[in-house]
XYZ file of C-alpha atoms in Angstrom:
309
model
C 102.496 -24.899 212.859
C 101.084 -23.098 216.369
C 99.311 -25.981 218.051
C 96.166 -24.921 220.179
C 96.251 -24.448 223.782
C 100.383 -23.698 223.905
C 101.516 -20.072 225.185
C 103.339 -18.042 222.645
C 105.686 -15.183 223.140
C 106.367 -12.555 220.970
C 108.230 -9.034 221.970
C 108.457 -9.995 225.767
C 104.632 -10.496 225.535
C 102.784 -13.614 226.833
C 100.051 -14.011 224.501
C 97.545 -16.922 225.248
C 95.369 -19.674 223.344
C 92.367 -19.195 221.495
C 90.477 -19.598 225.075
C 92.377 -16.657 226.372
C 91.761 -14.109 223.180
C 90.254 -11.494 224.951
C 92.738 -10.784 227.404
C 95.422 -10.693 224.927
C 93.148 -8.178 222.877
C 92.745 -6.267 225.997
C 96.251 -6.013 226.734
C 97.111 -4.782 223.410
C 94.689 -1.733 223.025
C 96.190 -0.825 226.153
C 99.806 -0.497 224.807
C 98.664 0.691 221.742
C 96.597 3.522 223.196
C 100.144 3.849 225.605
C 102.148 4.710 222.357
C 100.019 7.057 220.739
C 99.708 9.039 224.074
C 103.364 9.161 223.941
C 103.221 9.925 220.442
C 101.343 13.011 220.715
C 103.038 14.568 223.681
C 106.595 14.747 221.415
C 106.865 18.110 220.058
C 106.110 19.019 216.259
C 108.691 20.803 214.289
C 107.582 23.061 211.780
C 109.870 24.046 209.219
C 111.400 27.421 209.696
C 110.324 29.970 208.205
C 112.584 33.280 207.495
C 110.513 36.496 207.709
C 111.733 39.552 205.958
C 111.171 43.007 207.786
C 110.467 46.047 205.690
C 113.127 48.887 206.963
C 111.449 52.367 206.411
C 113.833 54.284 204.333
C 116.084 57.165 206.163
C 115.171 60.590 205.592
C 118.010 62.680 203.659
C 118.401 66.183 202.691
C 116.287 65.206 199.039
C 113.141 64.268 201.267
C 113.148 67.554 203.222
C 110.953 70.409 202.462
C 110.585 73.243 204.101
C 108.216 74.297 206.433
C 104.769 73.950 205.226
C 103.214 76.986 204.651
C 99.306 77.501 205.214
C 97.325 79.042 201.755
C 96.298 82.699 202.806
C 93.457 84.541 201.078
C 94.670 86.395 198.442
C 95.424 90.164 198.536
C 95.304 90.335 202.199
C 98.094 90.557 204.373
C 99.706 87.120 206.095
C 98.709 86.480 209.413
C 101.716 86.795 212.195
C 101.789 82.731 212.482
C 101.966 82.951 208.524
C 104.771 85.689 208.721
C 106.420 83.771 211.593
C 106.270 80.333 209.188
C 107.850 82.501 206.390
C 110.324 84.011 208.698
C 111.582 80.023 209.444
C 111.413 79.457 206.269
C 113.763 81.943 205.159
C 116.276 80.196 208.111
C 116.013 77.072 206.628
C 116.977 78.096 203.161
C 119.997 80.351 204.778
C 121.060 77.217 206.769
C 121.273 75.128 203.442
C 122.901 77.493 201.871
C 125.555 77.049 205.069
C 125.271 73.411 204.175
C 126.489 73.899 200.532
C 129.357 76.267 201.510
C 130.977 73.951 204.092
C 133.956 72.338 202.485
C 134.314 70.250 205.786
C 131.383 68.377 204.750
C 130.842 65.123 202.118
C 129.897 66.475 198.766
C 126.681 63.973 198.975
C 125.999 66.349 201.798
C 126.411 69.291 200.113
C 124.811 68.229 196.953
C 121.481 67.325 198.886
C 121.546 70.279 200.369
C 121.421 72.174 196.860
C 118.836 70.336 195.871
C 116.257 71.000 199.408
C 117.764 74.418 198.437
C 116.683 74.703 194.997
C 113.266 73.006 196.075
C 112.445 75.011 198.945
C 113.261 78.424 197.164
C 110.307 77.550 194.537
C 108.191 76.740 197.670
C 108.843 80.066 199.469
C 108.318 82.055 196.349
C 104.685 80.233 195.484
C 103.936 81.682 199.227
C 101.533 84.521 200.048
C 102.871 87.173 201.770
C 106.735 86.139 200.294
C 106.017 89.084 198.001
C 105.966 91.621 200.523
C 109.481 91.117 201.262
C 111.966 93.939 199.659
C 114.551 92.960 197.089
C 117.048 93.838 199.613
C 115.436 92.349 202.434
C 114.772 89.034 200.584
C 118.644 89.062 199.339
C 120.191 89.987 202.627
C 118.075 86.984 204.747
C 119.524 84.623 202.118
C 122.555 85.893 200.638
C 124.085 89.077 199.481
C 125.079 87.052 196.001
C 121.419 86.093 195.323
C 120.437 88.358 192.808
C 116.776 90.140 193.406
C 114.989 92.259 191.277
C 111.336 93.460 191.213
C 109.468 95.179 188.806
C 105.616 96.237 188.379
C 103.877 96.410 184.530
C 100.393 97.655 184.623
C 100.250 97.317 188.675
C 101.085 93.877 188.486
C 104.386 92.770 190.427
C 107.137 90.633 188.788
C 109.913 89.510 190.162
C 113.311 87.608 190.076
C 115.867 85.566 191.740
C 118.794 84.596 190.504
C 121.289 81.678 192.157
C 124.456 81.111 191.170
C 125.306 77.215 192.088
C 129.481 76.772 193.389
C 131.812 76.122 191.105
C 133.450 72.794 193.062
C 130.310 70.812 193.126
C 128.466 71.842 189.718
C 131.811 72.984 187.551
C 132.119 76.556 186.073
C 129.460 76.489 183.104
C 126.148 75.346 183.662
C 125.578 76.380 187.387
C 122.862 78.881 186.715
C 119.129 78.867 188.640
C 116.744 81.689 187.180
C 112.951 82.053 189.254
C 110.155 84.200 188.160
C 107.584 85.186 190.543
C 104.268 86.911 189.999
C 101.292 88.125 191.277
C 97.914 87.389 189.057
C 94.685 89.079 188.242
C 93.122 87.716 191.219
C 96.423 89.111 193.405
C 97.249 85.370 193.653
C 101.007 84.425 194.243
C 102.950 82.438 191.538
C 106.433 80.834 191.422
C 108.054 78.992 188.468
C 111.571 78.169 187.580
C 112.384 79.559 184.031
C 116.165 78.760 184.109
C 117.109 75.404 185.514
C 121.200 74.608 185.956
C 122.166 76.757 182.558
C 124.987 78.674 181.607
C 122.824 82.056 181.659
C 123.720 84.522 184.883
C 120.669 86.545 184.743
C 121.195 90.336 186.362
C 118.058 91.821 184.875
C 115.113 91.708 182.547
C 112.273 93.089 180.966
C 108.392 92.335 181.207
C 106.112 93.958 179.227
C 102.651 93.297 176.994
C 102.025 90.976 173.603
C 99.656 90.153 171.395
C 98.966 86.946 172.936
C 99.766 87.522 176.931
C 102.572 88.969 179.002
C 106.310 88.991 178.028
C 109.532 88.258 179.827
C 113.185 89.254 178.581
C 115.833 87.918 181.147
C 119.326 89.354 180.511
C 122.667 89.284 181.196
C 125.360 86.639 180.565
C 126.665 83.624 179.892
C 129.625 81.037 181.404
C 130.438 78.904 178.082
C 133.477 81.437 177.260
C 135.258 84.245 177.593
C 134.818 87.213 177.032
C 131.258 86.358 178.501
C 128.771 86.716 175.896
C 125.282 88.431 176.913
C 122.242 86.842 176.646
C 117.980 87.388 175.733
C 116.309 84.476 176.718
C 112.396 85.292 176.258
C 108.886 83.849 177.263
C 105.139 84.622 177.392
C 102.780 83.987 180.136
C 99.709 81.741 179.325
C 97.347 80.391 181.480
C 99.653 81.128 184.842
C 102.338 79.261 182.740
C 106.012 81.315 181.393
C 105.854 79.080 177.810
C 109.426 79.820 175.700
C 108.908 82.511 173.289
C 110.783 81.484 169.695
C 112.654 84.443 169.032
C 113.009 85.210 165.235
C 116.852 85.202 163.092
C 118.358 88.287 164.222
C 120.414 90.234 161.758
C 124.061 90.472 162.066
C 125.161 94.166 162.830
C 129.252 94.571 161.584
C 131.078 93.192 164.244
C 129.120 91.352 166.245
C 128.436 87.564 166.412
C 124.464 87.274 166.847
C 123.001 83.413 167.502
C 119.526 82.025 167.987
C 118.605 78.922 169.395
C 114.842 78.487 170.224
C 114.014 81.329 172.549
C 117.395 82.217 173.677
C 120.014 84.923 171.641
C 123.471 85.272 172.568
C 125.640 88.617 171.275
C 129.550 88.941 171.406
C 131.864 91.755 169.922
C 135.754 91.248 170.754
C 136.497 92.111 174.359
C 134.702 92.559 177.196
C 130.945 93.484 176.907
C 128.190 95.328 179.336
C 124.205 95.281 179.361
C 121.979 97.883 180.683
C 117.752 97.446 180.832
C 115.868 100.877 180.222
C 112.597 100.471 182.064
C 111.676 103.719 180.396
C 111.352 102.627 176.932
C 111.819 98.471 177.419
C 114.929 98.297 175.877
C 118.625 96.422 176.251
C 121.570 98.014 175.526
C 124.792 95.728 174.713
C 128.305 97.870 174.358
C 131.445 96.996 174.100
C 133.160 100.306 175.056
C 136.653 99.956 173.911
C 135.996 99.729 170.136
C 132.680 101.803 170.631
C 130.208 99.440 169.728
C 126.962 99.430 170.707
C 123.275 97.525 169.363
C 119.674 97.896 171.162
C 116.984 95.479 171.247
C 113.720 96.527 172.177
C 110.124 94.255 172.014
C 106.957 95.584 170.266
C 104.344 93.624 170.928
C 106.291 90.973 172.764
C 108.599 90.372 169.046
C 112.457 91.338 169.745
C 113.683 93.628 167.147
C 117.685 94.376 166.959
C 118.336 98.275 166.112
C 121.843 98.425 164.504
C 124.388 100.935 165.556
């Protein structure tokens, strides 16, 4: 029991009777008001907090198109910065095509390249003015094994391009890149790809008029054996858009081997085989000159029909 009037100490701290209570009370809201002072001057610690920064992807050769070209009005001639825009174009495309070639370089390297290759070439080819470019200028500013081939029905142009991927990075069957490109009523410039990484190696075709819109034979042949067998792969333009066109069971002429699939034919006789395209008449001529033989297909109305020998 703390008797009244004695001095207690507690902590170091003289603390007083009843008679003294307010000093003691005094001295205590100063050291308490001391310790929170000290109190809030330590430093807080948050916890830590890891932030993630977003890394913008690098571009590659699959994110590169080629120049931009501006829409001209069509039917008139392209402006020089138009034909100048073109012009680069047609430098980018021959520098990919570099790209692909170069067996010093990573086949990722090479392989993107095809692809801003195969992308830009559509591009260029949906540009105005890329029309007035000759077969042989247009094949030459790219490459002499592009295949280029223009043809007019009814004053409209029509034209082709044919690539041929490399052997070593696609393998020696389906390597094949077929484009169409046309002109339409309005003398607007159109681009599609008809043939995308098949087996067919077009050399020529055939465009005429159906019953139910323009018609396109492409021609020449294929990589899935040899002797190469030709080929008739067929479409019909609807709406600005080359839809496959079914072609009907052929008959089999004596010593040939005739197959249908869809809209594509294939034709083999034993040996080696040759196609010619008579703009005269719209017909294809398959031979096979040792042995003689020799069928014609021609298209009435856009429907193929097979003439025996």
């Amino acid at each position: 029991m703390i008797s009244a009037g004695k001095n207690l100490e507690l902590g170091g701290i003289m603390m007083a009777a009843p008679k003294q209570s307010w000093l003691v009370a005094f001295i205590l809201a100063g050291l308490l008001a001391g310790c929170a002072q000290k109190q809030a001057s330590q430093p807080v610690h948050e916890n830590t907090v890891t932030k993630v920064v977003a890394v913008k992807p690098e571009l590659t050769a699959q994110t590169i198109t080629p120049v931009p070209k501006p829409v001209e009005e069509p039917g008139k001639e392209p402006s020089q910065g138009h034909t100048q825009q073109l012009e680069q174009a047609l430098r980018e495309l021959k520098g990919m095509l570099s790209t692909i070639g170069d067996t010093n370089r990573s086949t990722d390297e090479r392989s993107q390249a095809l692809e801003s290759f195969l992308k830009g070439v559509e591009s260029f080819l949906q540009s105005e003015g890329s029309m007035a470019y000759s077969d042989q200028d247009l094949s030459q500013k790219l490459d002499q094994q592009i295949v280029v081939k223009t043809k007019v029905e009814n004053g409209t142009s029509f034209r082709i391009v044919h690539y041929a991927g490399l052997p070593e990075l696609l393998g020696t069957l389906e390597r094949n890149w077929t484009f169409v490109q046309w002109k339409d009523a309005n003398g607007k410039v159109h681009a599609q790809t008809l043939i995308e990484q098949g087996a067919e190696i077009t050399n020529d075709f055939v465009v005429t008029k159906a019953k139910d819109g323009l018609f396109i034979g492409l021609t020449g042949y294929l990589t899935v054996e040899k002797p190469h067998p030709v080929f008739l792969a067929t479409w019909t333009l609807r709406e600005e858009q080359w839809q496959p066109r079914a072609i009907p069971n052929l008959a089999q002429p004596e010593g040939w081997t005739v197959e249908v699939t869809d809209n594509e034919a294939s034709f083999q006789a034993d040996g080696e085989m040759f196609v010619e395209v008579s703009d005269a008449d719209k017909t294809i001529h398959i031979s096979q000159d040792e042995a003689g033989k020799r069928i014609t297909l021609s298209f009435r109305s856009g429907e193929v029909m097979l003439q025996k020998p």
